[in-house]
Rosetta silent file (secondary structure, phi, psi, omega in degrees, C-alpha in Angstrom):
SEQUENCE: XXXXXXXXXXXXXXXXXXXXXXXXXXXXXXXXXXXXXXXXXXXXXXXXXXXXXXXXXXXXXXXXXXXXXXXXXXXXXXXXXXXXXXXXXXXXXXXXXXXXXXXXXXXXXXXXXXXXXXXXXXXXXXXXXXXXXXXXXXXXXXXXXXXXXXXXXXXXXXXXXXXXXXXXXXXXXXXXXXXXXXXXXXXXX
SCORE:     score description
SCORE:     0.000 S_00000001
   1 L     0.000  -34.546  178.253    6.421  -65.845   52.260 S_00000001
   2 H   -55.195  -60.606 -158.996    9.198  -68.694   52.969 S_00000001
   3 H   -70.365  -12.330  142.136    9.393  -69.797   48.991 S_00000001
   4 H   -64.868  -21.982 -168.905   10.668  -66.249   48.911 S_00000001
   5 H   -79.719  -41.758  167.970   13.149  -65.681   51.386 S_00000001
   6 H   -76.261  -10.577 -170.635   15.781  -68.202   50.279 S_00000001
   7 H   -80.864  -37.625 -161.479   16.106  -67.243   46.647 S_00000001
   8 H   -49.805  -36.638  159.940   16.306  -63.774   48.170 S_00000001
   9 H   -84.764   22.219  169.549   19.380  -64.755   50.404 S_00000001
  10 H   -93.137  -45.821 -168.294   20.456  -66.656   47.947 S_00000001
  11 H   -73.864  -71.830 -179.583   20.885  -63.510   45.476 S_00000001
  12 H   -21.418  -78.562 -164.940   21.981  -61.209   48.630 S_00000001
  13 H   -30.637  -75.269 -159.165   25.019  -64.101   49.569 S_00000001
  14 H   -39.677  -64.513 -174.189   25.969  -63.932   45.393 S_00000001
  15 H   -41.956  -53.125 -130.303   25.850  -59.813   45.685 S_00000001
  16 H   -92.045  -34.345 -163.159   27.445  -59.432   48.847 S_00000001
  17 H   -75.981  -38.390 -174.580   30.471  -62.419   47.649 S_00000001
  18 H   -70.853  -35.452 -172.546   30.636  -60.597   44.351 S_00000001
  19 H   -85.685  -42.132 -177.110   31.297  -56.987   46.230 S_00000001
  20 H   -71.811  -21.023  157.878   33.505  -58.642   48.791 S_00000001
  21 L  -120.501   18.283  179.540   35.844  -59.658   46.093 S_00000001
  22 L   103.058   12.279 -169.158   36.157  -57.101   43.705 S_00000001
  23 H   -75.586  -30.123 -154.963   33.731  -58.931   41.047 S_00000001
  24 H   -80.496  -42.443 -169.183   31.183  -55.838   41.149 S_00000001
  25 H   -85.415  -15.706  166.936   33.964  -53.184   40.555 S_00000001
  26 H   -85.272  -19.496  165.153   35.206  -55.179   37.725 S_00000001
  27 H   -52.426  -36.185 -165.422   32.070  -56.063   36.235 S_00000001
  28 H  -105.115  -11.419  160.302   31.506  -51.704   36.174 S_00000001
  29 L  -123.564   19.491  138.988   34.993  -51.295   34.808 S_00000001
  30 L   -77.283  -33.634 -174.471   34.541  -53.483   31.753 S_00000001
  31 L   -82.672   -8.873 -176.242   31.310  -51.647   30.703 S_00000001
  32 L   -59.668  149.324  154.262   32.646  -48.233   31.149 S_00000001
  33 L  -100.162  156.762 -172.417   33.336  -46.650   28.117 S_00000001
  34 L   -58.068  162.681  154.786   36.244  -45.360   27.296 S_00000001
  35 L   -58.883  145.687 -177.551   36.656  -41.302   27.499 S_00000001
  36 L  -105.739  154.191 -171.083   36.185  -39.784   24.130 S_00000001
  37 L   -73.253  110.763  176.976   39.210  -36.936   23.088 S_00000001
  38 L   -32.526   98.305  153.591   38.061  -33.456   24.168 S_00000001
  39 L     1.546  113.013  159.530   36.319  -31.946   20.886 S_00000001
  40 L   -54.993  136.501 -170.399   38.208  -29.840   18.822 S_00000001
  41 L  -101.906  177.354 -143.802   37.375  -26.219   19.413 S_00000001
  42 L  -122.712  104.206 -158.038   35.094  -24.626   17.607 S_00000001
  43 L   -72.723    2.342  165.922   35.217  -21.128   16.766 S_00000001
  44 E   -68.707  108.890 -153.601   32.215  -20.068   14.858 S_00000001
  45 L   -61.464  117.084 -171.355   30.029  -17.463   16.663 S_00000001
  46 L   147.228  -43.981  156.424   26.856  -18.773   16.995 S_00000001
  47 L  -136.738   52.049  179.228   28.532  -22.178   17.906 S_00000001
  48 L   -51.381  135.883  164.298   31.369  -21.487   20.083 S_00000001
  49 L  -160.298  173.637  -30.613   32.603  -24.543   21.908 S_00000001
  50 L   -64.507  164.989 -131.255   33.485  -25.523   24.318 S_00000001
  51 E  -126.408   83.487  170.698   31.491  -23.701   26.392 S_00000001
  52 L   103.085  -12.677 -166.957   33.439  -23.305   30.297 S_00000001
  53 L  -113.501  147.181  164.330   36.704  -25.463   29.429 S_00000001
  54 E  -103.128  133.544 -150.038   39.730  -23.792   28.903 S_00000001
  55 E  -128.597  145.844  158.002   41.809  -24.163   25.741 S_00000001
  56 E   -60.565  118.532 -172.944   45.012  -23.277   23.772 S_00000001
  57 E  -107.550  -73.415 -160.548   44.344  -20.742   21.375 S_00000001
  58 E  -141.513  143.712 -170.865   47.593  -19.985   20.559 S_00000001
  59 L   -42.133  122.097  173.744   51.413  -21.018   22.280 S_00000001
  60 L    80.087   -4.153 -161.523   51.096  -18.546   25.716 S_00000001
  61 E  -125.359   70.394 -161.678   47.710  -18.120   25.031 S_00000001
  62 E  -113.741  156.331 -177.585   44.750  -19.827   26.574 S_00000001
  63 E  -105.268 -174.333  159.721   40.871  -19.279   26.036 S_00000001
  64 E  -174.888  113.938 -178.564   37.558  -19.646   27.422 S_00000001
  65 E   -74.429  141.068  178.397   34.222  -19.079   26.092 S_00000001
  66 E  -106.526  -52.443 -179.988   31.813  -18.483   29.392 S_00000001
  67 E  -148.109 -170.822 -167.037   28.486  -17.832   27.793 S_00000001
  68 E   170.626  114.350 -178.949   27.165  -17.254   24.484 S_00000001
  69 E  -175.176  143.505 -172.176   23.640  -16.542   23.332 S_00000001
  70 L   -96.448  115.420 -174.753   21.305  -14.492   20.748 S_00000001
  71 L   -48.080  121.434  179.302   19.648  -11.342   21.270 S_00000001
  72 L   -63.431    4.678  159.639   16.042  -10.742   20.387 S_00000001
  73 L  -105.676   22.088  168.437   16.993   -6.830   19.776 S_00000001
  74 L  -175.821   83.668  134.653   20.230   -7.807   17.387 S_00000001
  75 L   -44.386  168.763 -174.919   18.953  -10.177   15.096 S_00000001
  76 L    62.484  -16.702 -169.359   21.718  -11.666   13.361 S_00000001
  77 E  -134.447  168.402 -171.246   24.361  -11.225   16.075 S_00000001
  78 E  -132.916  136.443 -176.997   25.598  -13.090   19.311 S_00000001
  79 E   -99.351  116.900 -174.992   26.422  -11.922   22.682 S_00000001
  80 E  -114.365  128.232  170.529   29.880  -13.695   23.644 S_00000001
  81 E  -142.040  129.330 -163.453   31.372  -13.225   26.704 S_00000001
  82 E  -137.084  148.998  177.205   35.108  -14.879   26.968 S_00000001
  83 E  -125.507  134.677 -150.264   38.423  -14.732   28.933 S_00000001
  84 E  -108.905  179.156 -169.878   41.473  -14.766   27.413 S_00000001
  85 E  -162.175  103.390  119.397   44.596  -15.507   29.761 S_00000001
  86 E   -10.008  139.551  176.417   47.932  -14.157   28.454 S_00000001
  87 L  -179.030   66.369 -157.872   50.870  -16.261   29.702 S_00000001
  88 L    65.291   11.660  162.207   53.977  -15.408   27.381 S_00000001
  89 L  -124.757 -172.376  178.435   52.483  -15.572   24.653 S_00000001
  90 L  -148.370  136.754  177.406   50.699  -12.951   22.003 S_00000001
  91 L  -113.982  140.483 -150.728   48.205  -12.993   19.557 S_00000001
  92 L   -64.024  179.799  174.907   49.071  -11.548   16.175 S_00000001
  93 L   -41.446  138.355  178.291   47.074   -8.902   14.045 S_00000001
  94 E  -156.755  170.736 -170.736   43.756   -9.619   14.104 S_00000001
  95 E  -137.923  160.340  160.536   39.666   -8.226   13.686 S_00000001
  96 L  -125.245  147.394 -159.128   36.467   -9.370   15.223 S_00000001
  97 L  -104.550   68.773  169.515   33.394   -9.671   13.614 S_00000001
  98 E   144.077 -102.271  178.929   31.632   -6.825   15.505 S_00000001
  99 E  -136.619  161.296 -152.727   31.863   -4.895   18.641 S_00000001
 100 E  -139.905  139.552  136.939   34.407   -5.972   21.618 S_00000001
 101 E  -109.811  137.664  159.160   34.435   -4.727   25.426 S_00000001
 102 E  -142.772 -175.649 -164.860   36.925   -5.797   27.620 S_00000001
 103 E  -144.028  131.505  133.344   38.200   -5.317   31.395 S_00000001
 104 E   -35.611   56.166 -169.746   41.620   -6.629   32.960 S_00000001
 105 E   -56.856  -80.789  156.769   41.016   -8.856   35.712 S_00000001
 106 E  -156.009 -155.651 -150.187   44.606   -8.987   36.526 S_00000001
 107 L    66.912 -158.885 -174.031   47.993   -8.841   35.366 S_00000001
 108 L  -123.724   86.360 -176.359   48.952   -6.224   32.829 S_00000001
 109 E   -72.168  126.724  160.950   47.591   -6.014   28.830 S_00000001
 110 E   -80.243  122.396  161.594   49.591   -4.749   26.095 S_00000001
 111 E  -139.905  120.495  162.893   46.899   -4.528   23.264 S_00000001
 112 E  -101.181  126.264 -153.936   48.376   -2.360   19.979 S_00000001
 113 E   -82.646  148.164  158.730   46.489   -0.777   17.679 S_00000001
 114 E  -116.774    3.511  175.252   47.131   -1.193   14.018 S_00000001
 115 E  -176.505  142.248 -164.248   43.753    0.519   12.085 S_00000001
 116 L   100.019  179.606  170.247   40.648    1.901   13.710 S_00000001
 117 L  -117.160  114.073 -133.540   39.416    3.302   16.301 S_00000001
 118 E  -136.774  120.880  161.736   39.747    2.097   20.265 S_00000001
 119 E   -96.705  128.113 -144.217   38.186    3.489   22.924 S_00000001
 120 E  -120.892  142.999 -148.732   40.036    3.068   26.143 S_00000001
 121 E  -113.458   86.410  170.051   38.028    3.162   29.760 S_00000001
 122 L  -111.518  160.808 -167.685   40.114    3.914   33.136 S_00000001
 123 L   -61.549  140.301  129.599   38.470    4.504   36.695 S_00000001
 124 L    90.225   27.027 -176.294   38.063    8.025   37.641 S_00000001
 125 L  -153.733  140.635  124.533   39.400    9.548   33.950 S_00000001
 126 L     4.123  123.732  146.825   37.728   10.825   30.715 S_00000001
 127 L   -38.845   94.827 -141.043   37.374    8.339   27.919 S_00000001
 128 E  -104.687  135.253 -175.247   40.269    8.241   25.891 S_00000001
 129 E   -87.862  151.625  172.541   39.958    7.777   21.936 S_00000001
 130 E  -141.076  131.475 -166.094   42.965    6.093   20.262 S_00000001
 131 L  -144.713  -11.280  165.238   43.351    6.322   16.606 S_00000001
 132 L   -62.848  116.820  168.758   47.146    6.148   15.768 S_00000001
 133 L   -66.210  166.599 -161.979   48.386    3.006   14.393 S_00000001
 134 L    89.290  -26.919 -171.184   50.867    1.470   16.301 S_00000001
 135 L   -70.633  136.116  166.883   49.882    3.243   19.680 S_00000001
 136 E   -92.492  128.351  164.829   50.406    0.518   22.833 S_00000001
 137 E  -114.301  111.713 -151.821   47.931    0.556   25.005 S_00000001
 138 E  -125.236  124.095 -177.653   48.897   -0.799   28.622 S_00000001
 139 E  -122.881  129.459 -167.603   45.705   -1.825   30.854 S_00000001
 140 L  -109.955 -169.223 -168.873   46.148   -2.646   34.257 S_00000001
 141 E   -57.231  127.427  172.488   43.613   -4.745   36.707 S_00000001
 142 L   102.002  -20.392 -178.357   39.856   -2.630   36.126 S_00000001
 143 L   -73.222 -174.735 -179.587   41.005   -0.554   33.094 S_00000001
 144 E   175.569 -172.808 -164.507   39.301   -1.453   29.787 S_00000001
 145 E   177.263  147.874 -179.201   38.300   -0.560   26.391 S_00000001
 146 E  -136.377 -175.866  171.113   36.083   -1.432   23.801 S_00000001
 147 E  -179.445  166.808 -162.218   36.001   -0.876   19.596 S_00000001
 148 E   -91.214  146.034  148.238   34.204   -1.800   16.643 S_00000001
 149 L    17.230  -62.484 -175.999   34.703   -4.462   13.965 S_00000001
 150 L  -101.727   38.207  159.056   36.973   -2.555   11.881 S_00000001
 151 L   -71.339  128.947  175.555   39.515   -2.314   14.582 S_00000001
 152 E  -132.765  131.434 -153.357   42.667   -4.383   14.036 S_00000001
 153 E  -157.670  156.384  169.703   44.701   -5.027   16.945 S_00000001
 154 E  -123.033  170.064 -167.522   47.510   -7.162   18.810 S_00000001
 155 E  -156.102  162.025 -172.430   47.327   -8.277   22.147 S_00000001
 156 E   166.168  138.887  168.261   49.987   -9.608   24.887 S_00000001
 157 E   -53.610   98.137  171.887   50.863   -9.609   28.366 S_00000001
 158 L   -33.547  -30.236 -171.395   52.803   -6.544   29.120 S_00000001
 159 L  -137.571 -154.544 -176.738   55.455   -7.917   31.528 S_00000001
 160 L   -86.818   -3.067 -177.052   56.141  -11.918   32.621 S_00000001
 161 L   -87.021  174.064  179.483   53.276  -12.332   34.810 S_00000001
 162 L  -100.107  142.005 -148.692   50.194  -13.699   33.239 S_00000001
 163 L  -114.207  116.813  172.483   47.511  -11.152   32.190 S_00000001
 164 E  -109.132  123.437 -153.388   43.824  -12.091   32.234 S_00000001
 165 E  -118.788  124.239 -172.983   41.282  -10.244   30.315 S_00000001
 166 E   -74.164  150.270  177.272   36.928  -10.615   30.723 S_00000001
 167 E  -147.896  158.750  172.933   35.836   -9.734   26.805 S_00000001
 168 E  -172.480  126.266 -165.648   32.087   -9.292   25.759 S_00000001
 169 E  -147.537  156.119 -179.642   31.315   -8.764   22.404 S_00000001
 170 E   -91.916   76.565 -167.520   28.581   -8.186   20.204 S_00000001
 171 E   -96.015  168.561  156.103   29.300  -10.458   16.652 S_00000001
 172 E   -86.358  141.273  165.108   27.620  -11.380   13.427 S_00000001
 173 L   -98.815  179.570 -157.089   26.804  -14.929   14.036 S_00000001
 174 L    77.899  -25.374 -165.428   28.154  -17.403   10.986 S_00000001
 175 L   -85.594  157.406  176.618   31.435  -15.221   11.276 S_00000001
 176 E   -68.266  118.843 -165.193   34.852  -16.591   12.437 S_00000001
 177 L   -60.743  -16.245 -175.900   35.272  -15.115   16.211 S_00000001
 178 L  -148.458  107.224  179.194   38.728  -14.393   15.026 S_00000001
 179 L  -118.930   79.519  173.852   40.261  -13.613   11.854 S_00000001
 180 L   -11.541  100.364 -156.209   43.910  -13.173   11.566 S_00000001
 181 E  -145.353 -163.470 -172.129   45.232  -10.555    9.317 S_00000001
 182 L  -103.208  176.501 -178.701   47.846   -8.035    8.098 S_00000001
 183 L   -87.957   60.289 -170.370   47.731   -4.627    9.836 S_00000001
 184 L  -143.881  -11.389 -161.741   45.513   -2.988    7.427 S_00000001
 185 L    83.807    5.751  178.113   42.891   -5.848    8.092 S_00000001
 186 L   -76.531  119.656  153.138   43.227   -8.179    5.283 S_00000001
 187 E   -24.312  132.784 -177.932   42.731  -11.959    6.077 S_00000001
 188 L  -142.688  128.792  169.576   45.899  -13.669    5.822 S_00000001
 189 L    -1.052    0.000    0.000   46.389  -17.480    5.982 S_00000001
């Protein structure tokens, strides 16, 4: 038992001399690796990312995908549920590739229709259909609204405060979650 005990305080002294001067934390910050550059993200439904971090979609505009996963009763499609956060900025005409609910969590949404049809949800009132282009639709904290695919829409914080909105949508998966267009729906650059 003896021919053990000295290498073992031998290695203990070495440990304890190595901790006591800083050898151990430098030894563990050579081997680190560096951080790698957050992943561009990646908007294809099906393979959203990232997944929980919040991102710049567009100047005033930040996103977050929350979950994302495919039904066994809608082959072909993906259940996305995302929060979009308004903050001076607005994002221009645009479609989704399939059906979109959303809710206000708070602030105030501006969302304007430019083709389709948008059904819009408030507490304690009759569904309302909206079918003009052009019509502003102003949703405060609880209201919502949902619409289909060939719905083309703008979207923006009504006043200066920042507007945050829960979305859950129904997509084709392979499709772009967002495809920018003119207000007739045509893809545009």
């Amino acid at each position: 038992m003896h021919k053990f005990s000295a290498p073992l305080a031998v290695v203990a002294v070495v440990l304890l001399g190595l901790v006591a001067t800083g050898g151990m934390r430098t030894a563990a910050q050579e081997v680190t690796p560096a951080a790698t550059p957050a992943a561009a993200p990646n908007f294809t439904v099906g393979s959203l990312a990232p997944i929980g971090e919040t991102f710049e979609l567009l100047p005033g505009v930040n996103l977050q995908f929350l979950i994302e996963g495919q039904p066994a009763a809608a082959p072909d499609h993906t259940v996305v549920i995302y929060r979009v956060i308004f903050s001076g900025g607005e994002i221009p005409s645009h479609i989704h590739p399939g059906t979109t609910a959303l809710t206000v969590e708070s602030g105030t949404l501006s969302w304007t229709l430019q083709a389709g049809t948008a059904t819009v949800i408030r507490p304690g009132a009759a569904p309302e259909q909206v079918t003009e282009p052009g019509t502003e639709v102003v949703l405060l904290p609880g209201e919502g609204m949902w619409y289909n695919a060939d719905v083309v829409h703008t979207a923006r914080s009504a006043d200066a405060l920042p507007a945050s909105v829960l979305v859950s949508s129904l997509w084709e998966t392979g499709q772009p979650a967002f495809t920018l267009s003119d207000e007739h729906g045509t893809p545009t650059p």
